[in-house]
XYZ file of C-alpha atoms in Angstrom:
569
model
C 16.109 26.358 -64.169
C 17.445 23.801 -66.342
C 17.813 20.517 -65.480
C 19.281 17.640 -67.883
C 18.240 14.235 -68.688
C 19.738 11.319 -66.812
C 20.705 8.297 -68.622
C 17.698 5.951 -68.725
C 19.334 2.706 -67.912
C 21.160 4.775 -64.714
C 20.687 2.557 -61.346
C 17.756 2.060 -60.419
C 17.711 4.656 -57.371
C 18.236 7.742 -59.641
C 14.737 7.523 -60.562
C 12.710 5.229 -58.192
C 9.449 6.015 -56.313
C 9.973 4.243 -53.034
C 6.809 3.797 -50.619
C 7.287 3.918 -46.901
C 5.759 0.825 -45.186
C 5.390 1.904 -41.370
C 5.689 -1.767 -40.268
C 2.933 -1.706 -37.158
C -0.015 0.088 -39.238
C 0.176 -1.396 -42.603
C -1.617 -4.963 -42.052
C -1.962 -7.149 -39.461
C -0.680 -10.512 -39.726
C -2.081 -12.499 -36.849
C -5.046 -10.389 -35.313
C -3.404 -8.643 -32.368
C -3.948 -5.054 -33.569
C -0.390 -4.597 -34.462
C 0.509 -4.663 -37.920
C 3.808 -7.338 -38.580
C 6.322 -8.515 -41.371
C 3.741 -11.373 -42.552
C 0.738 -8.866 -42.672
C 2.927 -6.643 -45.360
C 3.793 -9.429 -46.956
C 0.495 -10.375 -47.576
C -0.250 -7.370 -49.221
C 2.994 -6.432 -51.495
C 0.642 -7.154 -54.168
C -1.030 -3.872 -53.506
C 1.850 -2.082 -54.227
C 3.251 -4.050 -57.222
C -0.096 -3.200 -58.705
C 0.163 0.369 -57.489
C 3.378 0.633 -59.701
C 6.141 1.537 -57.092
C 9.765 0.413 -57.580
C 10.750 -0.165 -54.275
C 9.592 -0.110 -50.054
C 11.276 0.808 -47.243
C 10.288 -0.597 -44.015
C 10.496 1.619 -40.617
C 12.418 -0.076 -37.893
C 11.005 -3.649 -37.147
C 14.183 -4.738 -34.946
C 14.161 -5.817 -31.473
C 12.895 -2.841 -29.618
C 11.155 -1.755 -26.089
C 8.897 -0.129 -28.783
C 9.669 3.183 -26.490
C 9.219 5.539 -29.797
C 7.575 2.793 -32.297
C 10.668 0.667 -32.800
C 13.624 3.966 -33.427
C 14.964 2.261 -29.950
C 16.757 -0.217 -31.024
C 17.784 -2.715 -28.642
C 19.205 -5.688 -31.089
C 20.566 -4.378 -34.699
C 20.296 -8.331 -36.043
C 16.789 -9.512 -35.194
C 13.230 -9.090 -35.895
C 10.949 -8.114 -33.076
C 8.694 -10.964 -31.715
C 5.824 -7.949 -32.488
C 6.364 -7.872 -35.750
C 8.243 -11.439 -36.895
C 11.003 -13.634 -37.503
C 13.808 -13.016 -39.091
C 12.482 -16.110 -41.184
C 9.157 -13.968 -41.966
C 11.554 -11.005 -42.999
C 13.129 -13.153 -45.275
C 10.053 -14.522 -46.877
C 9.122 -10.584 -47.421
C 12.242 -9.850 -49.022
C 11.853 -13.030 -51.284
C 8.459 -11.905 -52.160
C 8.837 -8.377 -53.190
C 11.581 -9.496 -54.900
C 9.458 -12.003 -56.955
C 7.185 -8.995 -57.434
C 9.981 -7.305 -58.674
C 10.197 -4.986 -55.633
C 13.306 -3.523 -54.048
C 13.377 -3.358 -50.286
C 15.200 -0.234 -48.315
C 15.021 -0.753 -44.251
C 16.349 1.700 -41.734
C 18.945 2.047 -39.910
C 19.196 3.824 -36.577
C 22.647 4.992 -35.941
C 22.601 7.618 -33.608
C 21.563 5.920 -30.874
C 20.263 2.678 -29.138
C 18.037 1.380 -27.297
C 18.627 1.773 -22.992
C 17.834 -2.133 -23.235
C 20.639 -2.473 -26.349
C 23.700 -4.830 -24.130
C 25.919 -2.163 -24.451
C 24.103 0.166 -22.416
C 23.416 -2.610 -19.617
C 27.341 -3.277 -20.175
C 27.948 0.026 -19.525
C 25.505 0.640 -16.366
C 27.842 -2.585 -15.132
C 31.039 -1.169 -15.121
C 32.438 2.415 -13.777
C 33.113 5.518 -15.499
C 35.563 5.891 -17.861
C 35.028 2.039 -18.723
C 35.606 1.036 -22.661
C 31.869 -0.019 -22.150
C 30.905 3.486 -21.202
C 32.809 4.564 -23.850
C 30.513 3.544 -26.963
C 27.986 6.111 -25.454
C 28.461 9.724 -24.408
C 28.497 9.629 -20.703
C 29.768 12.577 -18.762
C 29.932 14.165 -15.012
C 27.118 16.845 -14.099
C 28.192 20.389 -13.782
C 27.817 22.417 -10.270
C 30.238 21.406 -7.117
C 28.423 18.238 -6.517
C 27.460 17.243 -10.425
C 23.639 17.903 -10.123
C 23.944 19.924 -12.832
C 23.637 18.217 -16.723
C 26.796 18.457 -18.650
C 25.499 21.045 -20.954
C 22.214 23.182 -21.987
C 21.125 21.042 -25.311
C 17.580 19.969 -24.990
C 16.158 16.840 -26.599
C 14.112 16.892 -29.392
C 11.185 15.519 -28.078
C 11.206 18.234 -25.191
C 13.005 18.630 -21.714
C 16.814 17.637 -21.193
C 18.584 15.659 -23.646
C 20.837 14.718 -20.343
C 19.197 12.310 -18.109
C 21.308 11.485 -14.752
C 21.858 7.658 -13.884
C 20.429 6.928 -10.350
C 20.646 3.552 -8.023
C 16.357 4.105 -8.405
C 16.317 3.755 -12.079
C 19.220 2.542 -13.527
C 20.999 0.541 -10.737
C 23.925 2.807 -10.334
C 24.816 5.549 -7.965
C 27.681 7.356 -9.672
C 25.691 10.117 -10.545
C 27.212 10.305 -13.986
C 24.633 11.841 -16.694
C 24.184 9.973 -20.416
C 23.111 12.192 -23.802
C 19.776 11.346 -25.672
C 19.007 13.821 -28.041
C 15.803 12.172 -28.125
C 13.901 10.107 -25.762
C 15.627 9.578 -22.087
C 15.557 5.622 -23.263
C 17.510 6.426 -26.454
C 21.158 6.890 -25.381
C 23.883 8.566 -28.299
C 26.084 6.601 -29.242
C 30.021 8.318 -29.403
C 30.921 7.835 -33.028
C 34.365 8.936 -31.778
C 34.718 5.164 -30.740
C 36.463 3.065 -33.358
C 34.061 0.227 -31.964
C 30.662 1.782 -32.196
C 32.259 2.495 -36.700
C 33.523 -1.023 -36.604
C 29.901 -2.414 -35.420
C 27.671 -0.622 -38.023
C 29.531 -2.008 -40.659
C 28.935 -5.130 -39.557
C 25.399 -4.457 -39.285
C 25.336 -3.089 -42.694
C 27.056 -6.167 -44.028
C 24.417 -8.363 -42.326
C 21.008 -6.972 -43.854
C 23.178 -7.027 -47.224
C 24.369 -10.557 -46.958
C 20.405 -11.285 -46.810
C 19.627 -9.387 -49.738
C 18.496 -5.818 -48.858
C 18.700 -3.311 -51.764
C 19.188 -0.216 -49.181
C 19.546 1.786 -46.313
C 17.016 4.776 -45.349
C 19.373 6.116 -42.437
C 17.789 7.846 -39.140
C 19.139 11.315 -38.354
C 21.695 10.964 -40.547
C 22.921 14.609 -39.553
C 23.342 13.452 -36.293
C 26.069 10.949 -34.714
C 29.124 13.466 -34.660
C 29.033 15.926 -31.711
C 31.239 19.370 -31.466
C 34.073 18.607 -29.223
C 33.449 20.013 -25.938
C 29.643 19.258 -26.334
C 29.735 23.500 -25.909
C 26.626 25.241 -24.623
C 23.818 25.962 -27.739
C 21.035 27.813 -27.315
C 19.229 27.239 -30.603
C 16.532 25.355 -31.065
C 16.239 22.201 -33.529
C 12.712 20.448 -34.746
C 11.707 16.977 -36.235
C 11.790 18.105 -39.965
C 13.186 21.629 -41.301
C 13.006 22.920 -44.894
C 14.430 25.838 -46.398
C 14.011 27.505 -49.498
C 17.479 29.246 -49.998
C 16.115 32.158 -51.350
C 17.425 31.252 -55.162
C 19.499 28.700 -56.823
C 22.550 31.079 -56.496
C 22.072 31.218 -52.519
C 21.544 27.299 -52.351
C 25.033 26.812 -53.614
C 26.865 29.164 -51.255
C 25.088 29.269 -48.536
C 26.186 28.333 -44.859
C 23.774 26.557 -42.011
C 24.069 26.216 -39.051
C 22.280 22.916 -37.051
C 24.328 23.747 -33.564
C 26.889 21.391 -32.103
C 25.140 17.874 -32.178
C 24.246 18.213 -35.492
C 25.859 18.213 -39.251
C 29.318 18.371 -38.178
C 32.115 17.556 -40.807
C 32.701 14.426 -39.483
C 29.588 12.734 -40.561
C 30.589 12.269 -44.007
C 33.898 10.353 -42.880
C 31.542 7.853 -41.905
C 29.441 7.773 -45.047
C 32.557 7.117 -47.414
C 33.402 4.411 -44.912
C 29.339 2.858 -45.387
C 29.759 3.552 -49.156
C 32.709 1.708 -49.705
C 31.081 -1.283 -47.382
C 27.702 -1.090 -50.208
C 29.999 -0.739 -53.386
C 31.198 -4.072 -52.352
C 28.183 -5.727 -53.180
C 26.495 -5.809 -56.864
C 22.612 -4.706 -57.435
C 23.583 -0.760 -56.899
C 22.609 -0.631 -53.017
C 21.684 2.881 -52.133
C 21.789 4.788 -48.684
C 19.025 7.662 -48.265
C 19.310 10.196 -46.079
C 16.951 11.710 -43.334
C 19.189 14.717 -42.889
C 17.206 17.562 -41.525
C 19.877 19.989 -43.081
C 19.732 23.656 -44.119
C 20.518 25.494 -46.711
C 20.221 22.485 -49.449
C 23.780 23.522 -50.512
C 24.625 21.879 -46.929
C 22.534 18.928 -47.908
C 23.937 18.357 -51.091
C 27.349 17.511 -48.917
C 25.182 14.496 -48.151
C 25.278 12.892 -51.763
C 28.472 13.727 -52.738
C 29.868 10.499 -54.935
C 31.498 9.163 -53.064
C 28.887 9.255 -50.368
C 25.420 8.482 -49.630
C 23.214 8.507 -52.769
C 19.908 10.367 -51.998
C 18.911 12.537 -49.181
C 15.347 13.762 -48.354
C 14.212 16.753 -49.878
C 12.418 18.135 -46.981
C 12.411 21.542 -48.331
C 10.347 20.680 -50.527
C 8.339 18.927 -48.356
C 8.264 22.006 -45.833
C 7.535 24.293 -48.676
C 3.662 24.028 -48.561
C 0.837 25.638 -50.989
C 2.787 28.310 -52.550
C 4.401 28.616 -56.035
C 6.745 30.972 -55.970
C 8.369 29.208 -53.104
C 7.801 25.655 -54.442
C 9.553 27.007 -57.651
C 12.504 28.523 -55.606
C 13.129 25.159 -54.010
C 12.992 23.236 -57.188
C 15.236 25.446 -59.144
C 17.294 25.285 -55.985
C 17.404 21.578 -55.524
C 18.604 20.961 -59.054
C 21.360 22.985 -59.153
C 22.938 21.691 -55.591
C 22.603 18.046 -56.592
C 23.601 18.733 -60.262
C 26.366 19.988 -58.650
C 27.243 16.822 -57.495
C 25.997 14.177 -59.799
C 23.021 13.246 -57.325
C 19.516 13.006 -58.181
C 17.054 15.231 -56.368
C 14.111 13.485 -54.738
C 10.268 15.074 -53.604
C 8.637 13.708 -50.939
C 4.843 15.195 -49.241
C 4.472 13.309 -46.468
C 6.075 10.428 -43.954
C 6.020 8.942 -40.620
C 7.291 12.360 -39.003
C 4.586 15.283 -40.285
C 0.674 15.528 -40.514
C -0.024 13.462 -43.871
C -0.273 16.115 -47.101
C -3.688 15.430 -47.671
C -4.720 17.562 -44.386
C -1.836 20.112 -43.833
C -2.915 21.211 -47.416
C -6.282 21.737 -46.347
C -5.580 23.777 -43.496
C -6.752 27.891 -43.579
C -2.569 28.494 -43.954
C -1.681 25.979 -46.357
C 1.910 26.263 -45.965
C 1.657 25.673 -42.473
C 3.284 22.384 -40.744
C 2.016 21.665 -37.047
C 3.315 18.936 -35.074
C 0.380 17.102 -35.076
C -3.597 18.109 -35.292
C -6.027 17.387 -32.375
C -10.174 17.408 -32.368
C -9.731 21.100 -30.340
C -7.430 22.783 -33.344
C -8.686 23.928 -36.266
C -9.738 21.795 -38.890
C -8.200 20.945 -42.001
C -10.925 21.317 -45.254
C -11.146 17.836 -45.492
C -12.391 18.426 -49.500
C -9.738 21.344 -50.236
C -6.537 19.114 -48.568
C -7.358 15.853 -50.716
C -8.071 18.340 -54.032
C -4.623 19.927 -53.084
C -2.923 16.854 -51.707
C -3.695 15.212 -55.261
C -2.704 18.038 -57.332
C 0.592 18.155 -55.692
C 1.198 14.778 -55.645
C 0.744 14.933 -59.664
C 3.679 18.056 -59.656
C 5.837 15.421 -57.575
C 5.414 12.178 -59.706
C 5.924 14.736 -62.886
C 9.527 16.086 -61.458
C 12.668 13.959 -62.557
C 14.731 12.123 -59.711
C 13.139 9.977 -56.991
C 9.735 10.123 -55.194
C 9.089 8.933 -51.758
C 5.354 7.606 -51.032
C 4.053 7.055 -47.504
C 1.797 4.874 -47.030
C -1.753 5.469 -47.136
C -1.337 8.774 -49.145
C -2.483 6.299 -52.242
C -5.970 6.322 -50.866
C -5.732 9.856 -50.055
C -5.960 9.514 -46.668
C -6.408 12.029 -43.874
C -4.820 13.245 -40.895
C -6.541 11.222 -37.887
C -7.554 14.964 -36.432
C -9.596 13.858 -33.534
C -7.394 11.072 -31.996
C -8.403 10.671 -28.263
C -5.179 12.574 -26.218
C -5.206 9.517 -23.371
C -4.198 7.182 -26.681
C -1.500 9.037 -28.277
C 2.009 6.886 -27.630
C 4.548 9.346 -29.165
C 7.078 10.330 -26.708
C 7.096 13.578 -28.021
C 3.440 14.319 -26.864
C 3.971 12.875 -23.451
C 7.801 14.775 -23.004
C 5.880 17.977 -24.069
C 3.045 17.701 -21.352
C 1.042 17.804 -25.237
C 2.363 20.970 -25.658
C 3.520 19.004 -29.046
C 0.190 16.524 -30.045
C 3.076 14.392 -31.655
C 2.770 12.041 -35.061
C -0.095 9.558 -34.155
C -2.570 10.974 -35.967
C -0.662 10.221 -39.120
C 0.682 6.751 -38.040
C -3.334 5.294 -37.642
C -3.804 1.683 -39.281
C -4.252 1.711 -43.118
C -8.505 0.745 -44.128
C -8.283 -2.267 -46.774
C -11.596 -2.812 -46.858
C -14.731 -0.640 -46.131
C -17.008 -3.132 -44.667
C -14.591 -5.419 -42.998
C -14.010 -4.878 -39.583
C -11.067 -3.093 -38.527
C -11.490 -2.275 -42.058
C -9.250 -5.181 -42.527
C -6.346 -4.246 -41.009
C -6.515 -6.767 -38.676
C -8.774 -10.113 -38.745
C -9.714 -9.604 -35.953
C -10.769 -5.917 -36.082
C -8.359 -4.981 -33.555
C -5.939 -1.727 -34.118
C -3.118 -0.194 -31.994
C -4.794 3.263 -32.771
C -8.839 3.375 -33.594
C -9.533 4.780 -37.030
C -11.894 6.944 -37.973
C -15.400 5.808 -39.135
C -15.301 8.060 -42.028
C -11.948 6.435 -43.192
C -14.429 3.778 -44.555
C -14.985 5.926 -47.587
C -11.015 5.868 -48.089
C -10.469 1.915 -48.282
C -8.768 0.422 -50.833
C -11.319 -1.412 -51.893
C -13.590 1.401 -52.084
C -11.450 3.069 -54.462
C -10.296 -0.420 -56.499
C -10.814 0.187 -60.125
C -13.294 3.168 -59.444
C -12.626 6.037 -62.047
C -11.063 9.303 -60.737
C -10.380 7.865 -57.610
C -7.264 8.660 -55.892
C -5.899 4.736 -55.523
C -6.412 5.172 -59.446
C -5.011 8.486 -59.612
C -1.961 7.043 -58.558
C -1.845 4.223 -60.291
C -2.693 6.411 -63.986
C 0.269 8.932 -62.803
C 2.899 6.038 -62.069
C 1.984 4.141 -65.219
C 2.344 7.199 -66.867
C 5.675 8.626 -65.434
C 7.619 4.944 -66.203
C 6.012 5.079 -69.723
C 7.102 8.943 -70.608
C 10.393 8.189 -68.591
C 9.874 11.116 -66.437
C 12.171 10.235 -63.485
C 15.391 10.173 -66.014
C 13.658 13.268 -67.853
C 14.731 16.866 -67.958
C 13.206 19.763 -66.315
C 13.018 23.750 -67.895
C 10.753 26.146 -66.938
C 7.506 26.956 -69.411
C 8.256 30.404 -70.958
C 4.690 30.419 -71.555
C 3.485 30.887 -67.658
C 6.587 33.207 -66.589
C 5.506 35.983 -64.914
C 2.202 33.889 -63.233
C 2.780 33.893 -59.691
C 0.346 31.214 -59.017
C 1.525 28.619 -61.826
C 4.197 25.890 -61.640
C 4.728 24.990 -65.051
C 7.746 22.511 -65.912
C 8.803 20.563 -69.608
C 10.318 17.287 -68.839
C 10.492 15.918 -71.999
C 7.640 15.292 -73.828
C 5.367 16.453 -71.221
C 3.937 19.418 -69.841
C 3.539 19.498 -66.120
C 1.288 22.681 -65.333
C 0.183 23.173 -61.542
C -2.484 25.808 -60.703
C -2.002 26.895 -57.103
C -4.138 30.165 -57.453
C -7.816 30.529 -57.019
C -8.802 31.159 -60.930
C -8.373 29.289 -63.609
C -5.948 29.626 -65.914
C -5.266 29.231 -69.742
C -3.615 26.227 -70.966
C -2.011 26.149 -74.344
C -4.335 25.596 -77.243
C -4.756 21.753 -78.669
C -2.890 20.740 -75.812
C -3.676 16.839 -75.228
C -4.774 15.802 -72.061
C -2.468 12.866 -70.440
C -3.663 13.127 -66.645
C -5.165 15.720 -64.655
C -5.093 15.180 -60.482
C -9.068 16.804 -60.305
C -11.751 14.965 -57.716
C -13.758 12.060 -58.711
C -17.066 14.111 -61.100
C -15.272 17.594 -61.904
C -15.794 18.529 -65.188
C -12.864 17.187 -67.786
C -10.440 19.810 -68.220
C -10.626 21.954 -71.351
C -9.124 25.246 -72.062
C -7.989 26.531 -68.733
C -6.941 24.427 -65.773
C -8.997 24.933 -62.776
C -7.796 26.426 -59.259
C -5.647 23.746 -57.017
C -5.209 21.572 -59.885
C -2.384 20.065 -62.023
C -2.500 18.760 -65.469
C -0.271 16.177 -67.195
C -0.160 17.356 -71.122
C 1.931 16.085 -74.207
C 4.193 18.905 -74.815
C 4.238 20.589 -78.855
C-alpha cells in the first residue's frame, strides 16, 4: 500500500475530523430531558477545546420524531423540540466564532407521512401530480390486497403499507413504499419536482451559512424500474473488505433494486454543481451503505459528492489482517478518483466501539446489546476502543467522531426493553434491540444530576449510574484519561499534519499477522491487535501511546491491544 501526500493547504474536508452531535442527547437546553440547538450551543466549547474541525448535527427539522427526527415533515424549520431557526442560527454563528464548521443532514429519500405533500397526496386520487412525488402503486392479487412487490423495510415487515379510510382517510386501497418506517414514505426521484425541491432546500441551509451536507441513505432514492421482486436482504450498515486492493477496484455489488442504482449519481452532479456555487469549499458526505468499496468510490467521483463513509472499515472489527485489507483497499479506490478516504468507529446507527470491541468476538456487530446478551468486557472494549481510535486519528484523510466516544463511553447494555423508542425494535417484535443503547444522554458532570445533561436531571433515556465515572468532568485535565487521550492525539495529528500525510506499510512488521504498522510521514503508527507484546524499533521516541490511565509507559515492545504514536528514523 502506498498512499501519497495531499497538499496541505487542500480544502478543508480532505483532512477534517468531524464529530457527530446527535441533537436530542448532547445537552439539554431548557430542562425537559431532551437535548436542543441552545443546549449544544452551550457546549461547542467542549469541542473547540477537544480539537475537532467541524460538527455535524443529526436531523433537528420539523419532525413527528417517529425515528428521532429522520421523518422529516418540514425541510426549512427547526423543531419546536429542539429550537428556532433563530437558535440554529446563533449555533452556527458560534461555532463559527470558535472556528468550527457545521455539516447537517439531509434526508432525501423520504419524508415524513405528516410532510404536506403526503397529506396533498392522501387529498387527491391516484395518478394525481401530488401522488406523484411519492411511489404509490395498486396491490397485486384480483382485488389489490396484495403489496406491489416482495421488498421488506429495513426496520422489519413490509416496506408497502396499504392506505385505508381507518388510518389514512382514504379508501382507494392504493399501497405507498417506505423502505423504512410505515410513517416514512419514498419519495419518486423520477419526479422533476421532488429534484427541483432539494435544491432548493440545499440552497436554503447554504444561504444561512452551512459548510455541508451529511446525506441520509444516500444509496437510496433511485428505484429499478418495475420495482421487480428481490429477495435479498439489506441491513442498517454493511462493510466489506474486498478481499485485496486489486478486487476493490473491479469488483461488482449488488444492493438489489431500491438501492445504488446508476441514477443516483445524476443527482449528485446536479447537488454538486448547486454547492460549487457558493465559496468556503461546501462538502456533501455520504452515508452510502455500498459494497465492494470500488462501488463506493462511484460516490466521490469529482465531480460528485466529496466523502463517503468508510463503513468497511468501520464493519471490519478487531482483526489486522482484515483491517489492513480494507485500508490498502480504501486507498487505492479513492486514489483512483482524487477523493480522500475517511475512518469512522462508531455513530448514531451501531453499538458505540468502545463495547462491540469488548465483546468475546470482537469483530462482531449486533444490532444493539440488551442486559440478557452477553456482555461486552467493559475494561478490554475501552483498552481496544482507544487503541483503535489512535490507528484512526493516525491514518491520512478524514475522521468522523461520535459523540461521547471522547469520554470513552459505553454501550448502554442494560436499557429497560419497555423504554427503547427505535422503530426498528418495535417493527422487529425486539427481534432487533435497535440503536438506543448507543443514543443515551452524554454525562457532563459526575455529581450533577442528570449528570448535567439536563438542569433539571431529566433525560429522554436513563443513563447508567456507572456512566458517572465517564463524565467529562471526571476526565478534565486528568492524565491518561481518554477525554485527554483525545485531545493529545488531535493536537498531535494537526501538528505532524497527519490527515494530508502519506501512508506505506512498515517493512519492519511484514509478515506479523497481528500488527498494523503504517509511516505517514514522520510518524510511526504501530497497532498491536495480538495478545503478546511485540518489539518496537530500538530508540524509537515515544509521541502517544492509546494505553489505560496507570499502565506502565511503553518501552521496548508495545503491549497487546495497544497502539503507539512514534517519530519515525
Amino acid at each position: 500500500m502506498v498512499h501519497h501526500p495531499d497538499a496541505a493547504d487542500g480544502p478543508w474536508w480532505r483532512d477534517a475530523v468531524i464529530y457527530q452531535v446527535y441533537p436530542r442527547s448532547f445537552a439539554d437546553g431548557n430542562g425537559d430531558g431532551i437535548g436542543d440547538l441552545p443546549g449544544i450551543t452551550a457546549r461547542l466549547d467542549h469541542l473547540a477545546a477537544l480539537g475537532v474541525d467541524a460538527v455535524w448535527l443529526s436531523p433537528f427539522y420539523r419532525s413527528p420524531q417517529a425515528d428521532a427526527g429522520y421523518d422529516v415533515a418540514d425541510y426549512r424549520d427547526v423543531d419546536p423540540l429542539f429550537g428556532t431557526l433563530a437558535d440554529f442560527d446563533a449555533l452556527l454563528d458560534r461555532a463559527h466564532d470558535l472556528g468550527l464548521r457545521v455539516v447537517v443532514d439531509l434526508v432525501p429519500n423520504h419524508t415524513s407521512d405528516e410532510h404536506a405533500w403526503f397529506a396533498e397526496a392522501l387529498r387527491t386520487p391516484p395518478g394525481s401530480p401530488e401522488r406523484a412525488r411519492y411511489l404509490f402503486r395498486d396491490g397485486r392479487g384480483a382485488d389489490g390486497s396484495l403489496p406491489p412487490n416482495n421488498w421488506d423495510s429495513i426496520f422489519g415487515g413490509p416496506a408497502w403499507t396499504r392506505l385505508t379510510p381507518e388510518r389514512h382517510g382514504v379508501d382507494d386501497g392504493q399501497w405507498y413504499l417506505h423502505l423504512f418506517d410505515s410513517k416514512q414514505p419514498d419519495l419518486d426521484w423520477t419526479n422533476p419536482e421532488v429534484r427541483a425541491e432539494f435544491e432548493d432546500v440545499l440552497r436554503f441551509w447554504l444561504d444561512r451559512g452551512v459548510d455541508g451536507f451529511r446525506v441520509d441513505v444516500a444509496h437510496g432514492m433511485v428505484k429499478a424500474d418495475g420495482l421487480p421482486d428481490w429477495d435479498g436482504h439489506v441491513s442498517m450498515i454493511e462493510g466489506s473488505d474486498d478481499g485485496d486492493a486489486a478486487d476493490a477496484v473491479s469488483g461488482s455489488g449488488n444492493q438489489g433494486p431500491m438501492f445504488d442504482q446508476d441514477g443516483v449519481h445524476e443527482i449528485y452532479r446536479a447537488w454538486r454543481r448547486v454547492l460549487d456555487e457558493y465559496d468556503g469549499d461546501r462538502m456533501l458526505v455520504a452515508e452510502a451503505w455500498v459494497e465492494p468499496l470500488s462501488r463506493l468510490a462511484r460516490y466521490v467521483r469529482p465531480d460528485e459528492m466529496h466523502q463517503a463513509f468508510n463503513f468497511a472499515f468501520l464493519a471490519t472489527g478487531w482483526d489486522a489482517p482484515a483491517l489492513r485489507r480494507v485500508i490498502a483497499a480504501s486507498y487505492a479506490v479513492n486514489d483512483s478518483v482524487g477523493a480522500p478516504t475517511t475512518w469512522v468507529l462508531s455513530n448514531h446507527d451501531v453499538v458505540r466501539h468502545h463495547s462491540r470491541l469488548g465483546l468475546p468476538d470482537p469483530t462482531s456487530r449486533p444490532n444493539g446489546i440488551g442486559a440478557a446478551d452477553q456482555q461486552p468486557d467493559e475494561e478490554l472494549g475501552l483498552r481496544r476502543g482507544r487503541a483503535a481510535t489512535l490507528l484512526l486519528l493516525g491514518l491520512p484523510g478524514s475522521a468522523y467522531l461520535y459523540q461521547g466516544e471522547e469520554l470513552g463511553l459505553p454501550e448502554h447494555t442494560a436499557l429497560d426493553d419497555a423504554l427503547r423508542q427505535d422503530p426498528a425494535y418495535v417493527r422487529t417484535g425486539g427481534a432487533e434491540l435497535g440503536r438506543d443503547g448507543c443514543r443515551v444522554p452524554l454525562p457532563w458532570a459526575a455529581h450533577e444530576p442528570g449528570f448535567g445533561y439536563s438542569a433539571s436531571g431529566d433525560t429522554w433515556l436513563p443513563q447508567p449510574a456507572s456512566w458517572a465515572a465517564y463524565a467529562a468532568d471526571a476526565q478534565d485535565g486528568v492524565p491518561g484519561s481518554t477525554l485527554e487521550l483525545y485531545r493529545a492525539a488531535l493536537r498531535l495529528r494537526r501538528a505532524e499534519g497527519l490527515g494530508t500525510g502519506g501512508a506505506a506499510w512498515e517493512p519492519a512488521y511484514d509478515g506479523q499477522d497481528h500488527v498494523i504498522a503504517v509511516r505517514n510521514g514522520d510518524v510511526l503508527v504501530v497497532a498491536n491487535l495480538g495478545p503478546a507484546p511485540v518489539p518496537l524499533p530500538d530508540g524509537a521516541e515515544v509521541l502517544l501511546a492509546s494505553g489505560l490511565p496507570g499502565d506502565a509507559p511503553v518501552g521496548p515492545e508495545l503491549p497487546a491491544d495497544t497502539t503507539v504514536w512514534l517519530r519515525a528514523r
